[in-house]
């Protein structure tokens, strides 16, 4: 994802840049007005006032629109997961998205065998079918599970990031609102991973009654034998909402900005290097299948927020949240983090050396 600087930081600079221009323009306009007043005496005062006001207004509108046009942030994240020949998820070491998705699948399948049956009955390979020479994409249960588990993993990162950001918040309590499971609309709880993992542990066989914390405390996250629990708690600036749009996009909307997060999965493969699969993942490249998941993030900052008196610090988490999602879900970022190009070059050199060593001498 290429972007110069942080979105809200750039808008802060634009805000002060506009104010600077307005001050300078006002001073210049005053000087010009004094200089030209003598030559304008033959016109009526009303005509001069209207022309001056119109000219000033047009200039201000132009400056405002010109310097606040960069209000969008678009991040396209390519993520990858691997399935083996038995349709089991293969976790990729040190790749947060892969490890998280595999862990969530394991927990959900252990607690709800019906989800496992759906996964196995309609595998991902059945998504793409060729009919009369054309490729068709079918809607299968396993593909829906992939979209839901990725969406839930993203929501977990959103809630964790915001909890960390607002920890020790120094502003007014009424400036923040915390959403919990009971505050979520049914359309969000239609995500089966969210509905299952946020459900009270007392209502789930995977947890025992003695799993409750002592002294009336609250469990935030717990992994039991065959189960996973994560208390859902989302803190947002007051006036913000979390909803679903068009039955696919997650939308966080508030007085400052609107963020849309979309998970796209069409059953296409992800071209992972054979050496990476064999030496890093530890899998047979010919017996596993890497799939691509596209995560699209769009942020639009409202112009009314830029010059409002609202606290900027309540919204600066937007940039760091996008950075976190890119870091955790992008397969390109994962390959760069483990310095795979250098590792691949080293493996290539070792293979050449071993080939020369093992070749029969002439």
Coordinates of C-alpha atoms in Angstrom, one line a residue:
X1 CA 0.0 0.0 0.0
X2 CA 1.6 3.3 -1.1
X3 CA 0.7 6.5 0.7
X4 CA 2.7 9.5 1.7
X5 CA 2.4 10.2 5.4
X6 CA -0.7 9.8 7.6
X7 CA -4.1 10.8 6.3
X8 CA -5.2 12.8 9.4
X9 CA -1.7 14.3 9.8
X10 CA -1.9 15.6 6.2
X11 CA -5.3 17.0 6.8
X12 CA -4.1 18.8 10.0
X13 CA -1.3 20.4 7.9
X14 CA -3.9 21.4 5.2
X15 CA -6.0 23.0 7.9
X16 CA -3.2 25.2 9.1
X17 CA -2.1 25.8 5.5
X18 CA -5.6 27.1 4.7
X19 CA -5.7 29.4 7.7
X20 CA -2.2 30.8 6.8
X21 CA -3.4 31.5 3.3
X22 CA -6.6 33.2 4.5
X23 CA -4.6 35.5 6.9
X24 CA -2.1 36.4 4.2
X25 CA -4.9 36.9 1.6
X26 CA -6.8 39.1 4.0
X27 CA -3.8 41.3 4.6
X28 CA -3.1 41.5 0.9
X29 CA -6.7 42.3 0.2
X30 CA -6.7 45.1 2.7
X31 CA -3.7 46.6 1.2
X32 CA -5.1 46.4 -2.3
X33 CA -8.4 47.7 -1.1
X34 CA -6.8 50.8 0.4
X35 CA -4.7 51.4 -2.8
X36 CA -7.7 51.0 -5.1
X37 CA -10.3 52.8 -3.0
X38 CA -9.6 56.2 -4.6
X39 CA -10.1 54.8 -8.0
X40 CA -13.4 53.2 -7.0
X41 CA -15.0 56.3 -5.6
X42 CA -17.0 56.8 -8.7
X43 CA -18.9 53.5 -8.1
X44 CA -21.6 53.2 -5.4
X45 CA -20.6 51.8 -2.0
X46 CA -23.2 49.0 -2.3
X47 CA -21.7 47.8 -5.6
X48 CA -18.2 47.8 -4.2
X49 CA -19.3 45.9 -1.1
X50 CA -21.2 43.2 -3.1
X51 CA -18.3 42.7 -5.5
X52 CA -15.8 42.5 -2.7
X53 CA -17.8 40.1 -0.7
X54 CA -18.4 37.8 -3.7
X55 CA -14.8 37.8 -4.7
X56 CA -13.7 37.0 -1.1
X57 CA -16.2 34.2 -0.8
X58 CA -15.2 32.6 -4.1
X59 CA -11.5 32.8 -3.1
X60 CA -12.2 31.2 0.3
X61 CA -14.3 28.4 -1.2
X62 CA -11.5 27.7 -3.8
X63 CA -8.8 27.6 -1.1
X64 CA -10.9 25.3 1.1
X65 CA -11.8 22.9 -1.6
X66 CA -8.2 22.9 -3.0
X67 CA -6.5 22.2 0.2
X68 CA -8.9 19.6 1.6
X69 CA -9.4 17.5 -1.5
X70 CA -7.0 14.8 -0.1
X71 CA -9.6 13.3 2.3
X72 CA -9.5 9.6 1.2
X73 CA -7.4 6.7 2.1
X74 CA -7.6 3.4 0.2
X75 CA -5.8 0.3 1.3
X76 CA -6.0 -2.9 -0.7
X77 CA -4.6 -5.8 1.3
X78 CA -3.8 -9.2 -0.3
X79 CA -4.0 -12.0 2.3
X80 CA -3.3 -15.7 1.9
X81 CA -4.3 -18.9 3.6
X82 CA -3.2 -22.5 2.8
X83 CA -5.3 -25.7 2.7
X84 CA -3.8 -29.2 2.6
X85 CA -5.1 -32.2 0.7
X86 CA -7.5 -33.1 3.6
X87 CA -9.1 -29.6 3.5
X88 CA -7.4 -28.6 6.7
X89 CA -6.0 -25.1 7.4
X90 CA -2.2 -25.0 7.4
X91 CA -1.0 -22.2 9.7
X92 CA 1.9 -20.1 8.3
X93 CA 4.5 -19.4 11.1
X94 CA 4.9 -15.7 12.1
X95 CA 2.1 -14.7 9.7
X96 CA -0.6 -13.2 12.0
X97 CA -3.6 -13.6 9.6
X98 CA -2.9 -17.2 8.8
X99 CA -2.2 -18.3 12.5
X100 CA -5.4 -16.4 13.7
X101 CA -7.7 -17.8 11.0
X102 CA -6.4 -21.4 11.6
X103 CA -6.9 -21.0 15.3
X104 CA -10.5 -19.7 14.8
X105 CA -11.3 -22.6 12.5
X106 CA -10.0 -25.1 15.0
X107 CA -12.0 -23.5 17.8
X108 CA -15.3 -23.2 15.8
X109 CA -15.1 -26.7 14.4
X110 CA -14.5 -28.2 17.8
X111 CA -17.4 -26.4 19.4
X112 CA -19.8 -26.5 16.5
X113 CA -19.4 -29.7 14.3
X114 CA -22.1 -28.5 11.9
X115 CA -19.6 -25.9 10.7
X116 CA -17.0 -28.6 10.0
X117 CA -19.6 -30.6 8.1
X118 CA -20.4 -27.6 5.9
X119 CA -16.7 -27.0 5.3
X120 CA -16.1 -30.6 4.2
X121 CA -19.3 -31.1 2.3
X122 CA -18.8 -28.1 0.0
X123 CA -15.0 -27.6 -0.2
X124 CA -13.3 -24.6 -1.7
X125 CA -12.3 -26.5 -4.8
X126 CA -15.9 -26.8 -5.8
X127 CA -16.3 -23.0 -6.1
X128 CA -14.9 -22.7 -9.6
X129 CA -16.5 -24.9 -12.3
X130 CA -16.1 -24.8 -16.0
X131 CA -19.3 -24.9 -18.0
X132 CA -19.2 -24.8 -21.8
X133 CA -15.7 -23.5 -21.7
X134 CA -16.4 -20.7 -19.3
X135 CA -15.4 -20.5 -15.6
X136 CA -18.3 -20.0 -13.2
X137 CA -18.0 -19.2 -9.5
X138 CA -20.5 -21.0 -7.3
X139 CA -21.6 -19.9 -3.8
X140 CA -20.5 -22.6 -1.5
X141 CA -20.6 -23.0 2.3
X142 CA -16.9 -23.1 2.7
X143 CA -16.4 -19.8 0.9
X144 CA -18.9 -18.1 3.2
X145 CA -17.0 -19.5 6.2
X146 CA -13.8 -18.0 4.9
X147 CA -15.3 -14.5 4.5
X148 CA -16.9 -14.7 8.0
X149 CA -13.7 -15.9 9.7
X150 CA -11.6 -13.1 8.1
X151 CA -14.3 -10.5 8.9
X152 CA -14.2 -11.7 12.6
X153 CA -10.4 -11.6 12.7
X154 CA -10.5 -8.0 11.4
X155 CA -13.1 -7.1 14.0
X156 CA -10.9 -8.6 16.7
X157 CA -8.0 -6.4 15.6
X158 CA -10.3 -3.3 15.5
X159 CA -11.6 -3.8 19.0
X160 CA -8.1 -4.6 20.4
X161 CA -6.5 -1.6 18.7
X162 CA -9.2 0.8 20.0
X163 CA -9.0 -0.6 23.5
X164 CA -5.3 0.0 23.5
X165 CA -5.6 3.4 22.0
X166 CA -8.2 4.7 24.5
X167 CA -6.7 3.0 27.5
X168 CA -6.1 5.8 30.0
X169 CA -8.2 8.2 28.0
X170 CA -7.9 11.7 29.4
X171 CA -11.0 13.3 27.8
X172 CA -14.5 13.4 29.0
X173 CA -16.4 10.1 29.5
X174 CA -19.3 11.4 27.4
X175 CA -17.0 11.8 24.4
X176 CA -16.7 8.0 24.1
X177 CA -19.2 5.1 23.8
X178 CA -18.5 1.4 24.3
X179 CA -20.5 -1.2 22.3
X180 CA -20.8 -4.7 23.6
X181 CA -22.4 -7.8 22.2
X182 CA -25.9 -6.8 23.2
X183 CA -25.6 -3.6 21.3
X184 CA -24.8 -5.2 18.0
X185 CA -27.6 -5.5 15.4
X186 CA -28.6 -8.9 14.2
X187 CA -27.0 -8.4 10.8
X188 CA -23.6 -8.3 12.5
X189 CA -24.3 -11.3 14.7
X190 CA -25.1 -13.2 11.5
X191 CA -21.3 -13.7 11.4
X192 CA -21.2 -17.1 13.1
X193 CA -17.7 -16.7 14.4
X194 CA -18.6 -13.5 16.1
X195 CA -21.9 -14.9 17.5
X196 CA -20.1 -18.1 18.8
X197 CA -16.9 -16.6 20.2
X198 CA -18.6 -13.7 22.0
X199 CA -21.4 -15.8 23.5
X200 CA -21.3 -16.1 27.3
X201 CA -19.1 -18.9 28.5
X202 CA -21.8 -20.0 30.9
X203 CA -24.0 -21.0 27.9
X204 CA -21.3 -23.1 26.2
X205 CA -20.3 -26.7 26.9
X206 CA -16.7 -26.0 26.0
X207 CA -16.2 -24.0 29.3
X208 CA -16.7 -25.0 32.9
X209 CA -18.4 -23.0 35.6
X210 CA -15.1 -22.6 37.4
X211 CA -13.8 -20.7 34.4
X212 CA -15.5 -17.6 35.8
X213 CA -13.0 -15.2 37.3
X214 CA -12.9 -14.7 41.1
X215 CA -14.2 -11.6 42.9
X216 CA -16.7 -10.7 40.2
X217 CA -14.0 -9.9 37.6
X218 CA -14.5 -10.3 33.9
X219 CA -12.8 -12.6 31.5
X220 CA -11.8 -10.8 28.3
X221 CA -10.3 -13.8 26.4
X222 CA -10.0 -17.5 27.2
X223 CA -9.2 -20.6 25.3
X224 CA -10.7 -23.8 26.7
X225 CA -10.6 -27.5 25.6
X226 CA -12.3 -27.2 22.2
X227 CA -13.5 -23.6 22.6
X228 CA -12.5 -20.0 22.3
X229 CA -14.1 -16.9 24.0
X230 CA -13.4 -13.3 23.3
X231 CA -15.5 -10.6 25.1
X232 CA -16.7 -8.2 22.4
X233 CA -16.1 -4.6 23.4
X234 CA -15.7 -1.8 20.8
X235 CA -14.9 1.8 22.0
X236 CA -15.7 4.6 19.6
X237 CA -16.1 8.4 19.7
X238 CA -19.6 9.3 20.7
X239 CA -21.9 9.5 17.6
X240 CA -20.1 6.7 15.8
X241 CA -21.7 3.4 14.8
X242 CA -20.8 0.0 13.6
X243 CA -23.0 -1.5 10.9
X244 CA -23.1 -3.6 7.8
X245 CA -23.8 -2.2 4.4
X246 CA -25.1 -4.1 1.4
X247 CA -24.8 -7.3 3.4
X248 CA -21.0 -7.3 2.9
X249 CA -19.2 -4.2 3.9
X250 CA -18.4 -3.4 7.6
X251 CA -18.9 0.3 8.1
X252 CA -17.6 2.4 11.0
X253 CA -19.3 5.8 10.7
X254 CA -19.0 8.8 12.8
X255 CA -18.9 12.6 12.8
X256 CA -15.3 12.7 11.7
X257 CA -15.1 10.0 9.0
X258 CA -16.5 6.9 7.5
X259 CA -14.5 3.7 7.2
X260 CA -15.6 0.8 5.0
X261 CA -14.0 -2.7 5.3
X262 CA -14.8 -5.3 2.7
X263 CA -13.6 -9.0 2.5
X264 CA -13.6 -10.4 -1.0
X265 CA -13.0 -14.1 -1.7
X266 CA -13.6 -15.6 -5.1
X267 CA -11.7 -18.9 -4.8
X268 CA -8.6 -17.7 -6.8
X269 CA -5.2 -19.1 -6.0
X270 CA -2.3 -17.1 -4.5
X271 CA 1.0 -17.7 -6.3
X272 CA 3.3 -18.7 -3.4
X273 CA 6.9 -19.7 -4.2
X274 CA 7.5 -23.5 -4.0
X275 CA 10.6 -23.0 -1.9
X276 CA 8.6 -20.9 0.6
X277 CA 6.0 -23.7 0.9
X278 CA 8.6 -26.4 1.2
X279 CA 11.2 -24.8 3.5
X280 CA 9.3 -22.2 5.5
X281 CA 5.8 -23.6 5.8
X282 CA 7.0 -27.2 5.8
X283 CA 4.4 -28.5 3.4
X284 CA 4.6 -30.4 0.1
X285 CA 4.0 -27.7 -2.5
X286 CA 2.1 -30.2 -4.7
X287 CA -0.3 -31.3 -2.0
X288 CA -1.4 -27.9 -0.7
X289 CA -3.4 -25.0 -2.2
X290 CA -2.8 -21.3 -1.4
X291 CA -5.9 -19.1 -1.7
X292 CA -6.1 -15.3 -2.0
X293 CA -8.4 -13.1 0.1
X294 CA -8.7 -9.4 -0.8
X295 CA -9.4 -6.9 2.0
X296 CA -10.4 -3.4 0.9
X297 CA -10.3 -0.5 3.3
X298 CA -11.7 2.9 2.4
X299 CA -11.6 5.9 4.7
X300 CA -13.3 9.2 3.9
X301 CA -12.8 12.1 6.3
X302 CA -15.7 14.6 6.4
X303 CA -14.8 18.2 5.4
X304 CA -16.9 19.5 8.3
X305 CA -14.5 17.8 10.8
X306 CA -11.4 19.4 9.5
X307 CA -12.2 22.9 10.7
X308 CA -14.5 21.9 13.6
X309 CA -13.5 22.1 17.2
X310 CA -13.7 18.4 17.8
X311 CA -10.7 16.7 19.5
X312 CA -8.4 15.4 16.8
X313 CA -6.8 13.0 19.3
X314 CA -10.1 11.1 19.5
X315 CA -9.8 10.1 15.8
X316 CA -6.0 9.7 15.2
X317 CA -6.3 6.0 15.7
X318 CA -7.6 5.7 12.1
X319 CA -4.2 5.7 10.5
X320 CA -2.6 3.4 13.1
X321 CA -5.5 0.9 12.7
X322 CA -5.0 0.7 8.9
X323 CA -1.3 0.2 9.5
X324 CA -2.0 -2.6 12.0
X325 CA -4.4 -4.4 9.6
X326 CA -1.8 -4.1 6.7
X327 CA 0.9 -5.4 9.0
X328 CA -1.1 -8.4 10.2
X329 CA -3.0 -9.4 7.0
X330 CA -0.8 -8.5 4.1
X331 CA 1.1 -11.5 2.7
X332 CA 3.6 -9.1 1.0
X333 CA 4.3 -7.5 4.3
X334 CA 4.8 -10.9 5.9
X335 CA 7.3 -12.0 3.1
X336 CA 9.2 -8.7 3.6
X337 CA 9.2 -9.1 7.4
X338 CA 10.9 -12.5 7.2
X339 CA 13.2 -11.2 4.5
X340 CA 12.1 -13.9 2.1
X341 CA 13.9 -12.6 -1.1
X342 CA 17.2 -12.9 0.7
X343 CA 16.3 -16.3 2.1
X344 CA 15.2 -17.5 -1.4
X345 CA 18.5 -16.3 -2.9
X346 CA 20.4 -18.1 -0.2
X347 CA 18.4 -21.3 -0.8
X348 CA 19.1 -21.0 -4.5
X349 CA 22.8 -20.7 -3.9
X350 CA 22.9 -23.7 -1.5
X351 CA 21.0 -25.8 -4.1
X352 CA 23.5 -24.9 -6.8
X353 CA 26.4 -25.7 -4.4
X354 CA 24.8 -29.0 -3.4
X355 CA 24.2 -29.9 -7.1
X356 CA 27.8 -29.3 -7.9
X357 CA 29.0 -31.3 -4.9
X358 CA 26.8 -34.3 -5.7
X359 CA 27.5 -34.3 -9.5
X360 CA 29.8 -37.0 -10.8
X361 CA 33.3 -35.8 -11.4
X362 CA 34.5 -35.8 -14.9

